[in-house]
Amino acid sequence: GQSLEQPSEVTAVEGAIVQINCTYQTSGFYGLSWYQQHDGGAPTFLSYNGLDGLEETGRFSSFLSRSDSYGYLLLQELQMKDSASYFCAPRRGDRDDKIIFGKGTRLHILP
Amino acid sequence: GAVVSQHPSRVICKSGTSVKIECRSLDFQATTMFWYRQFPKQSLMLMATSNEGSKATYEQGVEKDKFLINHASLTLSTLTVTSAHPEDSSFYICSARFPKTGQDTTEQFFGPGTRLTVL
């Protein structure tokens, strides 16, 4: 089985920094992915942590601590277009490598 | 990144009819594709895993006779919603994964989704 915990909603101001936390419980953990989804759109891949530590991709960074079963997504220099839902998704590395999405975090950006 | 397409993007049908949704990987061969359903303001729910040349694996609670999945080639998977009813109205999204090599895991690419409305 799998369980994920993320805040349901986060609000931040344009230009600020926001951190979205994720704690997980899953069997056969291989790494943690992050996806973004705008209303009416499909999820898009943001970042993947296969190892502990910080991965940086432009304004977005993601962190993983396997010992704590914890990760976070850090968004810097927030823009209005960052208003979306964000999902952390553990990878189990099994044959199908399927993604089971949690409820996600709805990020609201205020001007 | 790789491109996954879905067709149609929107479909409206009458209750009792069947609807087929296509998912194609345009620039790579996908041995595995996934089908998700998403209701408004909710998360994506994995429905089934589609493997080329074999039967799909359905998640618990998903009726395999109602949601028929066919993965006849390395670039095409289809989802047919049979005898659709209004409660089947939803956003259906497919994803495709690059073939795995060894223990490496690769990202999945999602299609743009199909909005199904059953009247």
mmCIF file of C-alpha atoms in Angstrom:
data_model
loop_
_atom_site.group_PDB
_atom_site.id
_atom_site.type_symbol
_atom_site.label_atom_id
_atom_site.label_comp_id
_atom_site.label_asym_id
_atom_site.label_seq_id
_atom_site.Cartn_x
_atom_site.Cartn_y
_atom_site.Cartn_z
ATOM 1 C CA GLY A 1 0.000 0.000 0.000
ATOM 2 C CA GLN A 2 0.927 3.631 -0.140
ATOM 3 C CA SER A 3 0.072 6.755 1.787
ATOM 4 C CA LEU A 4 0.964 10.339 1.003
ATOM 5 C CA GLU A 5 0.576 13.505 2.989
ATOM 6 C CA GLN A 6 0.692 16.956 1.467
ATOM 7 C CA PRO A 7 -1.014 20.162 2.559
ATOM 8 C CA SER A 8 -4.277 20.511 0.689
ATOM 9 C CA GLU A 9 -3.811 24.211 -0.026
ATOM 10 C CA VAL A 10 -1.042 26.779 0.180
ATOM 11 C CA THR A 11 -1.265 30.495 -0.508
ATOM 12 C CA ALA A 12 1.691 32.725 -1.296
ATOM 13 C CA VAL A 13 2.431 36.108 -2.778
ATOM 14 C CA GLU A 14 3.864 36.727 -6.217
ATOM 15 C CA GLY A 15 7.649 36.949 -6.058
ATOM 16 C CA ALA A 16 7.880 35.014 -2.815
ATOM 17 C CA ILE A 17 9.198 31.524 -2.074
ATOM 18 C CA VAL A 18 6.976 28.625 -1.101
ATOM 19 C CA GLN A 19 7.740 25.104 0.077
ATOM 20 C CA ILE A 20 5.343 22.208 -0.396
ATOM 21 C CA ASN A 21 6.066 19.280 1.886
ATOM 22 C CA CYS A 22 5.396 15.630 1.247
ATOM 23 C CA THR A 23 5.645 12.661 3.555
ATOM 24 C CA TYR A 24 5.146 9.215 2.210
ATOM 25 C CA GLN A 25 4.853 5.594 3.128
ATOM 26 C CA THR A 26 5.285 3.039 0.425
ATOM 27 C CA SER A 27 6.827 -0.330 -0.174
ATOM 28 C CA GLY A 28 9.837 -0.619 -2.451
ATOM 29 C CA PHE A 29 10.632 3.104 -2.569
ATOM 30 C CA TYR A 30 12.891 4.108 -5.438
ATOM 31 C CA GLY A 31 12.581 7.866 -5.683
ATOM 32 C CA LEU A 32 10.194 10.810 -5.522
ATOM 33 C CA SER A 33 8.727 12.718 -8.441
ATOM 34 C CA TRP A 34 6.863 15.991 -8.530
ATOM 35 C CA TYR A 35 4.189 16.948 -11.026
ATOM 36 C CA GLN A 36 2.338 20.165 -11.746
ATOM 37 C CA GLN A 37 -1.200 20.319 -13.056
ATOM 38 C CA HIS A 38 -3.078 23.414 -14.130
ATOM 39 C CA ASP A 39 -6.864 23.386 -14.127
ATOM 40 C CA GLY A 40 -8.152 21.489 -17.138
ATOM 41 C CA GLY A 41 -4.689 20.361 -18.141
ATOM 42 C CA ALA A 42 -2.598 17.239 -17.873
ATOM 43 C CA PRO A 43 0.139 16.752 -15.288
ATOM 44 C CA THR A 44 3.601 17.822 -16.301
ATOM 45 C CA PHE A 45 6.769 16.456 -14.822
ATOM 46 C CA LEU A 46 8.734 18.900 -12.670
ATOM 47 C CA SER A 47 11.461 17.070 -10.827
ATOM 48 C CA TYR A 48 12.721 13.710 -9.632
ATOM 49 C CA ASN A 49 14.899 12.797 -6.638
ATOM 50 C CA GLY A 50 16.476 9.378 -6.836
ATOM 51 C CA LEU A 51 19.033 10.232 -4.171
ATOM 52 C CA ASP A 52 18.905 12.190 -0.943
ATOM 53 C CA GLY A 53 19.547 15.882 -1.282
ATOM 54 C CA LEU A 54 18.521 18.814 -3.380
ATOM 55 C CA GLU A 55 17.811 18.853 -7.102
ATOM 56 C CA GLU A 56 17.563 22.261 -8.722
ATOM 57 C CA THR A 57 15.829 23.027 -11.991
ATOM 58 C CA GLY A 58 15.505 26.718 -12.594
ATOM 59 C CA ARG A 59 13.059 28.283 -10.155
ATOM 60 C CA PHE A 60 12.033 24.866 -8.858
ATOM 61 C CA SER A 61 14.022 22.695 -6.474
ATOM 62 C CA SER A 62 13.129 19.419 -4.877
ATOM 63 C CA PHE A 63 14.562 17.736 -1.825
ATOM 64 C CA LEU A 64 14.479 14.180 -0.566
ATOM 65 C CA SER A 65 15.353 12.540 2.733
ATOM 66 C CA ARG A 66 14.864 8.786 2.529
ATOM 67 C CA SER A 67 15.532 8.246 6.211
ATOM 68 C CA ASP A 68 12.668 10.604 7.053
ATOM 69 C CA SER A 69 10.383 9.487 4.194
ATOM 70 C CA TYR A 70 10.100 13.155 3.425
ATOM 71 C CA GLY A 71 10.525 15.467 0.511
ATOM 72 C CA TYR A 72 9.612 18.954 -0.513
ATOM 73 C CA LEU A 73 9.215 21.088 -3.584
ATOM 74 C CA LEU A 74 10.561 24.634 -3.377
ATOM 75 C CA LEU A 75 9.266 27.245 -5.763
ATOM 76 C CA GLN A 76 11.129 30.541 -5.934
ATOM 77 C CA GLU A 77 10.261 33.897 -7.483
ATOM 78 C CA LEU A 78 6.644 32.868 -7.655
ATOM 79 C CA GLN A 79 4.687 33.906 -10.698
ATOM 80 C CA MET A 80 0.946 33.991 -11.219
ATOM 81 C CA LYS A 81 1.284 31.127 -13.705
ATOM 82 C CA ASP A 82 2.539 28.911 -10.868
ATOM 83 C CA SER A 83 -1.014 28.754 -9.544
ATOM 84 C CA ALA A 84 -1.729 25.069 -9.985
ATOM 85 C CA SER A 85 -1.920 21.774 -8.161
ATOM 86 C CA TYR A 86 1.298 20.038 -7.231
ATOM 87 C CA PHE A 87 1.618 16.315 -6.632
ATOM 88 C CA CYS A 88 4.397 14.337 -5.061
ATOM 89 C CA ALA A 89 4.528 10.808 -6.384
ATOM 90 C CA PRO A 90 6.755 8.065 -4.985
ATOM 91 C CA ARG A 91 8.247 5.661 -7.468
ATOM 92 C CA ARG A 92 8.423 2.048 -6.459
ATOM 93 C CA GLY A 93 10.645 0.915 -9.288
ATOM 94 C CA ASP A 94 8.556 -2.161 -9.956
ATOM 95 C CA ARG A 95 7.954 -3.615 -13.390
ATOM 96 C CA ASP A 96 5.184 -1.209 -14.269
ATOM 97 C CA ASP A 97 6.601 1.807 -12.412
ATOM 98 C CA LYS A 98 3.084 3.138 -12.073
ATOM 99 C CA ILE A 99 2.378 6.450 -10.394
ATOM 100 C CA ILE A 100 -0.237 6.642 -7.688
ATOM 101 C CA PHE A 101 -1.116 10.267 -7.119
ATOM 102 C CA GLY A 102 -2.054 11.643 -3.756
ATOM 103 C CA LYS A 103 -4.540 14.441 -3.294
ATOM 104 C CA GLY A 104 -1.987 17.091 -4.161
ATOM 105 C CA THR A 105 -1.489 20.639 -2.985
ATOM 106 C CA ARG A 106 -3.424 23.488 -4.489
ATOM 107 C CA LEU A 107 -1.144 26.544 -4.711
ATOM 108 C CA HIS A 108 -2.788 29.964 -4.831
ATOM 109 C CA ILE A 109 -0.671 32.934 -5.838
ATOM 110 C CA LEU A 110 -1.763 36.386 -4.759
ATOM 111 C CA PRO A 111 -0.665 39.516 -6.655
ATOM 112 C CA GLY B 1 10.326 16.008 -23.776
ATOM 113 C CA ALA B 2 8.409 13.237 -25.410
ATOM 114 C CA VAL B 3 4.938 13.823 -26.806
ATOM 115 C CA VAL B 4 1.807 11.885 -25.996
ATOM 116 C CA SER B 5 -1.424 12.686 -27.783
ATOM 117 C CA GLN B 6 -5.007 11.819 -27.017
ATOM 118 C CA HIS B 7 -8.001 11.803 -29.277
ATOM 119 C CA PRO B 8 -10.603 13.125 -29.011
ATOM 120 C CA SER B 9 -9.957 16.030 -26.672
ATOM 121 C CA ARG B 10 -13.651 16.337 -25.907
ATOM 122 C CA VAL B 11 -16.564 14.019 -26.496
ATOM 123 C CA ILE B 12 -20.232 14.238 -25.676
ATOM 124 C CA CYS B 13 -22.311 11.109 -25.989
ATOM 125 C CA LYS B 14 -25.701 9.772 -25.082
ATOM 126 C CA SER B 15 -26.200 7.438 -22.195
ATOM 127 C CA GLY B 16 -25.831 3.800 -23.219
ATOM 128 C CA THR B 17 -23.383 4.390 -26.030
ATOM 129 C CA SER B 18 -19.708 3.414 -26.101
ATOM 130 C CA VAL B 19 -16.838 5.831 -26.481
ATOM 131 C CA LYS B 20 -13.297 5.049 -27.570
ATOM 132 C CA ILE B 21 -10.374 7.227 -26.520
ATOM 133 C CA GLU B 22 -6.992 6.877 -28.177
ATOM 134 C CA CYS B 23 -3.612 7.502 -26.593
ATOM 135 C CA ARG B 24 -0.528 7.686 -28.801
ATOM 136 C CA SER B 25 3.136 8.141 -28.062
ATOM 137 C CA LEU B 26 4.310 10.212 -31.007
ATOM 138 C CA ASP B 27 8.085 10.024 -30.855
ATOM 139 C CA PHE B 28 8.884 6.960 -28.811
ATOM 140 C CA GLN B 29 7.709 3.415 -28.302
ATOM 141 C CA ALA B 30 5.888 2.824 -25.067
ATOM 142 C CA THR B 31 5.617 -0.718 -23.828
ATOM 143 C CA THR B 32 3.584 0.543 -20.904
ATOM 144 C CA MET B 33 0.816 3.117 -20.832
ATOM 145 C CA PHE B 34 -1.449 4.118 -18.002
ATOM 146 C CA TRP B 35 -5.007 5.375 -17.857
ATOM 147 C CA TYR B 36 -6.237 7.796 -15.226
ATOM 148 C CA ARG B 37 -9.578 9.387 -14.443
ATOM 149 C CA GLN B 38 -10.016 12.712 -12.734
ATOM 150 C CA PHE B 39 -13.202 14.222 -11.367
ATOM 151 C CA PRO B 40 -13.443 17.999 -10.835
ATOM 152 C CA LYS B 41 -11.332 19.301 -7.968
ATOM 153 C CA GLN B 42 -10.004 15.819 -7.273
ATOM 154 C CA SER B 43 -6.746 14.036 -7.868
ATOM 155 C CA LEU B 44 -5.951 11.644 -10.686
ATOM 156 C CA MET B 45 -7.050 8.106 -10.027
ATOM 157 C CA LEU B 46 -5.119 5.355 -11.729
ATOM 158 C CA MET B 47 -7.529 3.064 -13.532
ATOM 159 C CA ALA B 48 -5.290 0.560 -15.248
ATOM 160 C CA THR B 49 -1.863 -0.269 -16.576
ATOM 161 C CA SER B 50 -1.729 -1.162 -20.239
ATOM 162 C CA ASN B 51 1.111 -3.351 -21.481
ATOM 163 C CA GLU B 52 1.677 -3.886 -25.170
ATOM 164 C CA GLY B 53 0.656 -7.340 -26.280
ATOM 165 C CA SER B 54 -0.906 -8.411 -22.991
ATOM 166 C CA LYS B 55 -4.018 -7.845 -20.950
ATOM 167 C CA ALA B 56 -4.342 -4.656 -18.987
ATOM 168 C CA THR B 57 -3.980 -4.686 -15.219
ATOM 169 C CA TYR B 58 -6.857 -2.911 -13.529
ATOM 170 C CA GLU B 59 -6.744 -1.164 -10.186
ATOM 171 C CA GLN B 60 -9.054 -2.313 -7.463
ATOM 172 C CA GLY B 61 -12.606 -1.149 -7.960
ATOM 173 C CA VAL B 62 -12.293 -0.457 -11.690
ATOM 174 C CA GLU B 63 -14.645 -2.552 -13.823
ATOM 175 C CA LYS B 64 -12.635 -4.167 -16.565
ATOM 176 C CA ASP B 65 -15.737 -5.026 -18.583
ATOM 177 C CA LYS B 66 -16.830 -1.420 -18.564
ATOM 178 C CA PHE B 67 -13.457 0.137 -19.311
ATOM 179 C CA LEU B 68 -11.910 -1.897 -22.088
ATOM 180 C CA ILE B 69 -8.241 -1.284 -22.712
ATOM 181 C CA ASN B 70 -6.325 -2.409 -25.752
ATOM 182 C CA HIS B 71 -2.598 -1.842 -26.302
ATOM 183 C CA ALA B 72 -2.172 -3.291 -29.743
ATOM 184 C CA SER B 73 1.038 -1.544 -30.702
ATOM 185 C CA LEU B 74 3.994 0.147 -29.063
ATOM 186 C CA THR B 75 2.565 3.568 -29.824
ATOM 187 C CA LEU B 76 -1.162 3.165 -29.289
ATOM 188 C CA SER B 77 -3.418 2.291 -26.389
ATOM 189 C CA THR B 78 -7.183 2.695 -26.457
ATOM 190 C CA LEU B 79 -9.723 3.018 -23.675
ATOM 191 C CA THR B 80 -13.325 2.201 -24.509
ATOM 192 C CA VAL B 81 -15.998 3.256 -22.064
ATOM 193 C CA THR B 82 -18.811 0.829 -22.736
ATOM 194 C CA SER B 83 -22.471 1.617 -22.119
ATOM 195 C CA ALA B 84 -21.546 5.011 -20.767
ATOM 196 C CA HIS B 85 -23.658 6.661 -18.096
ATOM 197 C CA PRO B 86 -23.643 10.202 -16.722
ATOM 198 C CA GLU B 87 -21.544 9.110 -13.743
ATOM 199 C CA ASP B 88 -18.786 8.164 -16.214
ATOM 200 C CA SER B 89 -18.456 11.823 -17.178
ATOM 201 C CA SER B 90 -14.911 12.726 -16.258
ATOM 202 C CA PHE B 91 -11.490 13.790 -17.493
ATOM 203 C CA TYR B 92 -9.579 10.773 -18.786
ATOM 204 C CA ILE B 93 -5.812 11.071 -19.040
ATOM 205 C CA CYS B 94 -3.272 8.618 -20.367
ATOM 206 C CA SER B 95 0.445 8.513 -19.798
ATOM 207 C CA ALA B 96 3.281 6.655 -21.429
ATOM 208 C CA ARG B 97 6.650 5.646 -20.115
ATOM 209 C CA PHE B 98 9.902 5.150 -21.942
ATOM 210 C CA PRO B 99 10.958 1.514 -21.931
ATOM 211 C CA LYS B 100 12.961 0.680 -18.822
ATOM 212 C CA THR B 101 16.506 -0.575 -18.947
ATOM 213 C CA GLY B 102 17.736 -2.478 -15.932
ATOM 214 C CA GLN B 103 16.896 -0.775 -12.697
ATOM 215 C CA ASP B 104 16.633 2.686 -14.221
ATOM 216 C CA THR B 105 13.330 4.382 -13.872
ATOM 217 C CA THR B 106 12.133 6.982 -16.320
ATOM 218 C CA GLU B 107 9.602 9.734 -16.229
ATOM 219 C CA GLN B 108 6.136 9.362 -17.600
ATOM 220 C CA PHE B 109 4.678 11.690 -20.176
ATOM 221 C CA PHE B 110 1.025 12.561 -19.990
ATOM 222 C CA GLY B 111 -1.431 13.138 -22.767
ATOM 223 C CA PRO B 112 -3.557 16.301 -22.787
ATOM 224 C CA GLY B 113 -6.625 14.448 -21.581
ATOM 225 C CA THR B 114 -10.107 13.740 -22.915
ATOM 226 C CA ARG B 115 -13.133 15.402 -21.412
ATOM 227 C CA LEU B 116 -16.059 12.954 -21.573
ATOM 228 C CA THR B 117 -19.601 14.165 -20.998
ATOM 229 C CA VAL B 118 -22.383 11.606 -20.970
ATOM 230 C CA LEU B 119 -25.871 13.021 -21.334
#
